[in-house]
mmCIF file of C-alpha atoms in Angstrom:
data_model
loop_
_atom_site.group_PDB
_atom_site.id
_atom_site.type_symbol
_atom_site.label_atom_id
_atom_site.label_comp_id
_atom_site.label_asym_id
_atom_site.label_seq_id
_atom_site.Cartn_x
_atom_site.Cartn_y
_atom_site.Cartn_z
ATOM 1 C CA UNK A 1 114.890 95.703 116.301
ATOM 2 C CA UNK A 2 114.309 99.438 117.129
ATOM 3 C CA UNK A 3 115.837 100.877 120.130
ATOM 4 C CA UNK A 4 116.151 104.975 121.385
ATOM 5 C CA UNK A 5 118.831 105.516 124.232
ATOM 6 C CA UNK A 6 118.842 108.589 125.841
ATOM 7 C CA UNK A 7 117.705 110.506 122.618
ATOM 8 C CA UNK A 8 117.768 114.708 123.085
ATOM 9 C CA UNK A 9 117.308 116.755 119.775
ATOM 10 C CA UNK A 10 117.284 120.880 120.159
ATOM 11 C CA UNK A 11 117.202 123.365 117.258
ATOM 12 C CA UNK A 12 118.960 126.304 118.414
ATOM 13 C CA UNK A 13 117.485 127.084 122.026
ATOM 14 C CA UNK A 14 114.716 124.817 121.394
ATOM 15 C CA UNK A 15 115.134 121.424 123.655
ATOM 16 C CA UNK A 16 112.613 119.410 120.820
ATOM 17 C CA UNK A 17 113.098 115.947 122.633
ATOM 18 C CA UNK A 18 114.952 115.329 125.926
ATOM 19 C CA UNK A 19 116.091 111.626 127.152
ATOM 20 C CA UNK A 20 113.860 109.969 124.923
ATOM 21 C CA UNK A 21 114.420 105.886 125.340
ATOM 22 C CA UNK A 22 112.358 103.269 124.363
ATOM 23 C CA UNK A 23 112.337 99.473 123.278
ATOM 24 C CA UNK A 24 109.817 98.827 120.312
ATOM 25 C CA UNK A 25 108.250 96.247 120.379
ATOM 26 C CA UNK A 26 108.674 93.840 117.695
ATOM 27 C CA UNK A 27 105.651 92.959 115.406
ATOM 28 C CA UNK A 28 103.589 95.709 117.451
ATOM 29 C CA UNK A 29 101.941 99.109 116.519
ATOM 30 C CA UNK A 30 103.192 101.984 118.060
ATOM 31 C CA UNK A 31 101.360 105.680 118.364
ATOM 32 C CA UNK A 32 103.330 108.404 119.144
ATOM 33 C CA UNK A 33 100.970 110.814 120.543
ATOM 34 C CA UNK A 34 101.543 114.521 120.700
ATOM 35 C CA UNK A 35 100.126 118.449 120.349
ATOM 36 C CA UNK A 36 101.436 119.706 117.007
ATOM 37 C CA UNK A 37 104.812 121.138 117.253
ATOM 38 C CA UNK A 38 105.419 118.535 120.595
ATOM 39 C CA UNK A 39 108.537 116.758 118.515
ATOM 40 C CA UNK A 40 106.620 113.578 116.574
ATOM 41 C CA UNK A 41 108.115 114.515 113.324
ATOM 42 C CA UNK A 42 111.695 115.030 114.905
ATOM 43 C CA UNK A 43 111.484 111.982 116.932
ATOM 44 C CA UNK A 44 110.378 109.859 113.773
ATOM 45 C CA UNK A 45 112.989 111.104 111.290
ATOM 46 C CA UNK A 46 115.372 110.389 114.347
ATOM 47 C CA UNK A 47 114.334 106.415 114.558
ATOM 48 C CA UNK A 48 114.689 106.472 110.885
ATOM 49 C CA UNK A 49 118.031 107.632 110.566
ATOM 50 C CA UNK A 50 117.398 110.746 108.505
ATOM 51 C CA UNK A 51 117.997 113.383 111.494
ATOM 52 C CA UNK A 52 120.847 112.493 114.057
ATOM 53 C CA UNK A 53 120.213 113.038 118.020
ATOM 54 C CA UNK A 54 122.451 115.535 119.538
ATOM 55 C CA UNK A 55 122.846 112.700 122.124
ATOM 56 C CA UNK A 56 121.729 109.313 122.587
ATOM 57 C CA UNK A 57 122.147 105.955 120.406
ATOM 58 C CA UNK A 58 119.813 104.698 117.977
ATOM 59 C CA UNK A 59 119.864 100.787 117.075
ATOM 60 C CA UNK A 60 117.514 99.835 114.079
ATOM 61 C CA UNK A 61 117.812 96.708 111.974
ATOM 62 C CA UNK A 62 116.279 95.721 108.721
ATOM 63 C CA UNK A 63 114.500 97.439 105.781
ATOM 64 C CA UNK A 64 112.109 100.543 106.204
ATOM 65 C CA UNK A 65 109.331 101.697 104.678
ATOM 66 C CA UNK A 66 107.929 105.550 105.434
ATOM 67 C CA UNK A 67 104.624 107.392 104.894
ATOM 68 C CA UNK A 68 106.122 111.094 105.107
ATOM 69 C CA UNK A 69 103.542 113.635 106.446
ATOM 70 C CA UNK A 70 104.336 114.798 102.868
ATOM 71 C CA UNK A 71 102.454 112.479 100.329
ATOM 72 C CA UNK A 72 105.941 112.710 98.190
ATOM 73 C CA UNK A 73 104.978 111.409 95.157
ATOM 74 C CA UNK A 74 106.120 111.612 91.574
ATOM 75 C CA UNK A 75 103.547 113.889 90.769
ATOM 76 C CA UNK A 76 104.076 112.855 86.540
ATOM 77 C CA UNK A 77 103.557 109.473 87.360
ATOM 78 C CA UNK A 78 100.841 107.452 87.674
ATOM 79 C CA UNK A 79 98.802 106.077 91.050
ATOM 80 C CA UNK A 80 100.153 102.322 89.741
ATOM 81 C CA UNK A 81 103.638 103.561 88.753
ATOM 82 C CA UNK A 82 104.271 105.420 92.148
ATOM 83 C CA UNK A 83 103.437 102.390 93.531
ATOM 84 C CA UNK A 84 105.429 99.947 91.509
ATOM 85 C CA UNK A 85 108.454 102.215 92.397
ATOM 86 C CA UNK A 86 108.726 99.984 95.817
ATOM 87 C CA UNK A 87 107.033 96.748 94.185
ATOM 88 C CA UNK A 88 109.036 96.325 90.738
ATOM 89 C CA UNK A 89 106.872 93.707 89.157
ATOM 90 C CA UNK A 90 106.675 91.624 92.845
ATOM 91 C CA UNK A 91 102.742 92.362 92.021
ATOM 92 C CA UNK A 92 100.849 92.328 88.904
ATOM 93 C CA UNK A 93 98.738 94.586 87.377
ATOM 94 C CA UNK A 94 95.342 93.546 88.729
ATOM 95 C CA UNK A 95 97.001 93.066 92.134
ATOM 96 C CA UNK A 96 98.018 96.718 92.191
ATOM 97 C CA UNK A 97 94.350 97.216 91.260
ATOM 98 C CA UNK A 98 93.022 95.735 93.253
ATOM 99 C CA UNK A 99 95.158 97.562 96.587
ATOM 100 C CA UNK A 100 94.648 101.051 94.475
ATOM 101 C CA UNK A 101 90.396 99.777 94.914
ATOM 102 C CA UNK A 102 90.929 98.249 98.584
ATOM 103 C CA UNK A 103 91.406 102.349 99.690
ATOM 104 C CA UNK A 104 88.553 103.507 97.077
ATOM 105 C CA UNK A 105 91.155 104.675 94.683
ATOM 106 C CA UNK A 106 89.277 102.741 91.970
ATOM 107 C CA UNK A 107 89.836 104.396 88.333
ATOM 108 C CA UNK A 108 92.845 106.331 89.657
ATOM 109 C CA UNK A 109 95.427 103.928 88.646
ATOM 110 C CA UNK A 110 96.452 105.249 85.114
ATOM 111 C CA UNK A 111 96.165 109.347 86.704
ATOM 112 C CA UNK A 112 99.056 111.047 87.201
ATOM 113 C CA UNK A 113 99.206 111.920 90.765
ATOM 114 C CA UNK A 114 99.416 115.686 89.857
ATOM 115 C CA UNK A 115 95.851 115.590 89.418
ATOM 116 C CA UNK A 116 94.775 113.594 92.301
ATOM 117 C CA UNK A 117 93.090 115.342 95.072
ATOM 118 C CA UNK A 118 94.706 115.378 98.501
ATOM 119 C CA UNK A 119 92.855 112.787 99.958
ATOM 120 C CA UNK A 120 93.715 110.437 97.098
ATOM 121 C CA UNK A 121 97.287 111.156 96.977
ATOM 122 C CA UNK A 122 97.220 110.161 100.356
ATOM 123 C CA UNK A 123 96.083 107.213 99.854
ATOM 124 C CA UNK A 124 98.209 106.400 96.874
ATOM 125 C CA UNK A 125 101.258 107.103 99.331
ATOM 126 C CA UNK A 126 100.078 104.952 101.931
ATOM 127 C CA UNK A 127 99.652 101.970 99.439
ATOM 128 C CA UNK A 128 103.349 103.148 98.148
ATOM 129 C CA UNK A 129 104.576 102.707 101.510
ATOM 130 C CA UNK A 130 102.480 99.753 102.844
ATOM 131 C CA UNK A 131 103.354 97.593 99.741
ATOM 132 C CA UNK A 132 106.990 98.096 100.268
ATOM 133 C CA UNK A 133 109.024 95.037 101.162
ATOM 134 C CA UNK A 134 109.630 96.136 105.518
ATOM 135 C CA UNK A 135 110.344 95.441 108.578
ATOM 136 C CA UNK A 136 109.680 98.386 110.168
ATOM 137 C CA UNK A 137 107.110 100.864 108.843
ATOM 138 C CA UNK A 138 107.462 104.690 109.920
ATOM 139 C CA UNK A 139 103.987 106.535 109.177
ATOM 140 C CA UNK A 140 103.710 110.414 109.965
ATOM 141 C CA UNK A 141 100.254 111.536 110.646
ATOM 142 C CA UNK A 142 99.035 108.505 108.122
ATOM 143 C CA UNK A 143 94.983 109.884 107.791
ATOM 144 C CA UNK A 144 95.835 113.642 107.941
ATOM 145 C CA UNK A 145 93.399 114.972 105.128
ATOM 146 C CA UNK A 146 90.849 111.681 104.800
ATOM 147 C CA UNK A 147 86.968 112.082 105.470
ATOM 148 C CA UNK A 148 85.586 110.832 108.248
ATOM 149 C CA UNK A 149 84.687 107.884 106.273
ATOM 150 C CA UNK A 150 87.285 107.291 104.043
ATOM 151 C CA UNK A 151 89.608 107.590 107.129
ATOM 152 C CA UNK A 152 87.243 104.880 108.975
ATOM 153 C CA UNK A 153 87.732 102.263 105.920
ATOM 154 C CA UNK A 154 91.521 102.793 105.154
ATOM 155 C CA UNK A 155 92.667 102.922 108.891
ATOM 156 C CA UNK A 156 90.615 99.117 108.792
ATOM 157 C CA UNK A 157 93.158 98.930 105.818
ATOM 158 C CA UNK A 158 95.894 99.947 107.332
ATOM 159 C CA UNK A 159 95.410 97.583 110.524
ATOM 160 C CA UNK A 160 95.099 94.857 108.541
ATOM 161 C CA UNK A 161 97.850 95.451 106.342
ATOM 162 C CA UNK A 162 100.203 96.288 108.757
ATOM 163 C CA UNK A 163 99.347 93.041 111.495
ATOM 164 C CA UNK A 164 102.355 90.905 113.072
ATOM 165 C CA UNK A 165 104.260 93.930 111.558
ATOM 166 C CA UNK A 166 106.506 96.804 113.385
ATOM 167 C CA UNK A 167 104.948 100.026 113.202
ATOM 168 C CA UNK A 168 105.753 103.669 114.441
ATOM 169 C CA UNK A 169 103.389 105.565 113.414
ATOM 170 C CA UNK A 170 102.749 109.644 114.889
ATOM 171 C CA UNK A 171 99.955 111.605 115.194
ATOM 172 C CA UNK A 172 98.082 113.911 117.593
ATOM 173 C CA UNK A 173 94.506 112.049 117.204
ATOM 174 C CA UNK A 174 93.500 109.975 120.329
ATOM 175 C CA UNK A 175 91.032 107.854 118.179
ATOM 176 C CA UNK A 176 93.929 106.458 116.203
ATOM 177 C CA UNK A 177 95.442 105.375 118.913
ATOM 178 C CA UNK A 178 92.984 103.703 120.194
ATOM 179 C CA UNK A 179 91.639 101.794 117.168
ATOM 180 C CA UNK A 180 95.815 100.784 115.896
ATOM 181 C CA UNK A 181 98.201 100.779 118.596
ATOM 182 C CA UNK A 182 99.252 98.337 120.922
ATOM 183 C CA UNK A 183 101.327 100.626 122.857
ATOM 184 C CA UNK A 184 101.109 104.343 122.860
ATOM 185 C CA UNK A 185 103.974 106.771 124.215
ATOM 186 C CA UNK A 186 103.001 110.371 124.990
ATOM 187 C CA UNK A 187 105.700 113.575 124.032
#
């Protein structure tokens, strides 16, 4: 369950978000759409509890999972060993592999992310985050920095990952939208 009641957030003069309510659906993806600088990042970190509202209620239940629009890794660790950070040893080896190969991060599993480009350390944060045990998963601007065809092939990922599940996911790209969410709310 994920509910916003009334939700208004200002920094200083700034009104960021203003009566912001809405009832997420359960199971569902849904895009929050927005110009950069429009409040997706404050309205996210509100629903997950790590920025309060100056008003409104927040009701959330269960386990999260978040893809920061920071890729937030442990840059001395490795691909695998950022991801087994949410997993433990729920997967193997060759199952970690095989995810790490699923988003064309073949051969990247023993690097340590310091060396990874930007467009795999992405990718090795998404698979952090989508491997996570969840019931609701938060995703900030999830493709920011993918090729047009990497981006094509790990938003089919992501889709399939993330079906029957509850996702919030931000961004300010219309074709995202349209190819993942079920719902889409404009700020």
């Amino acid at each position: 369950m994920l509910i916003a009641e009334n939700i208004s957030k200002s920094f200083g003069e700034n009104a960021v978000i203003t009566g912001f309510s809405h009832v997420f659906s359960e199971g569902k993806s849904t895009a929050v759409l927005g110009r950069s600088g429009g409040g997706k990042t404050t309205l996210l970190n509100i629903l997950m509890g790590l920025l309060s509202p100056d008003s409104g209620k927040m009701r959330r239940d269960g386990k999260i999972s978040a893809l920061f629009q920071e890729d937030r890794l442990c840059e001395n660790l490795t691909a695998s060993a950022n991801i087994r950070l949410v997993t433990g040893k729920k997967l193997s080896k060759e199952e970690i592999n095989a995810e790490l190969a699923a988003v064309g991060l073949i051969g990247c599993e023993n690097k340590p992310a310091r060396i990874l480009s930007g467009g795999m350390k992405r990718r090795a944060a998404m698979l952090r985050a989508l491997l996570a045990d969840y019931d609701i998963l938060f995703a900030d601007e999830p493709f920011k920095g993918l090729d047009d065809d990497t981006k094509r092939d790990v938003m089919r990922y992501f889709k399939e990952k993330t079906a029957d599940k509850t996702v919030v996911f931000v961004t300010h790209d219309k074709d995202e939208c349209e190819a993942l969410a079920d719902e889409i709310i404009r700020l």
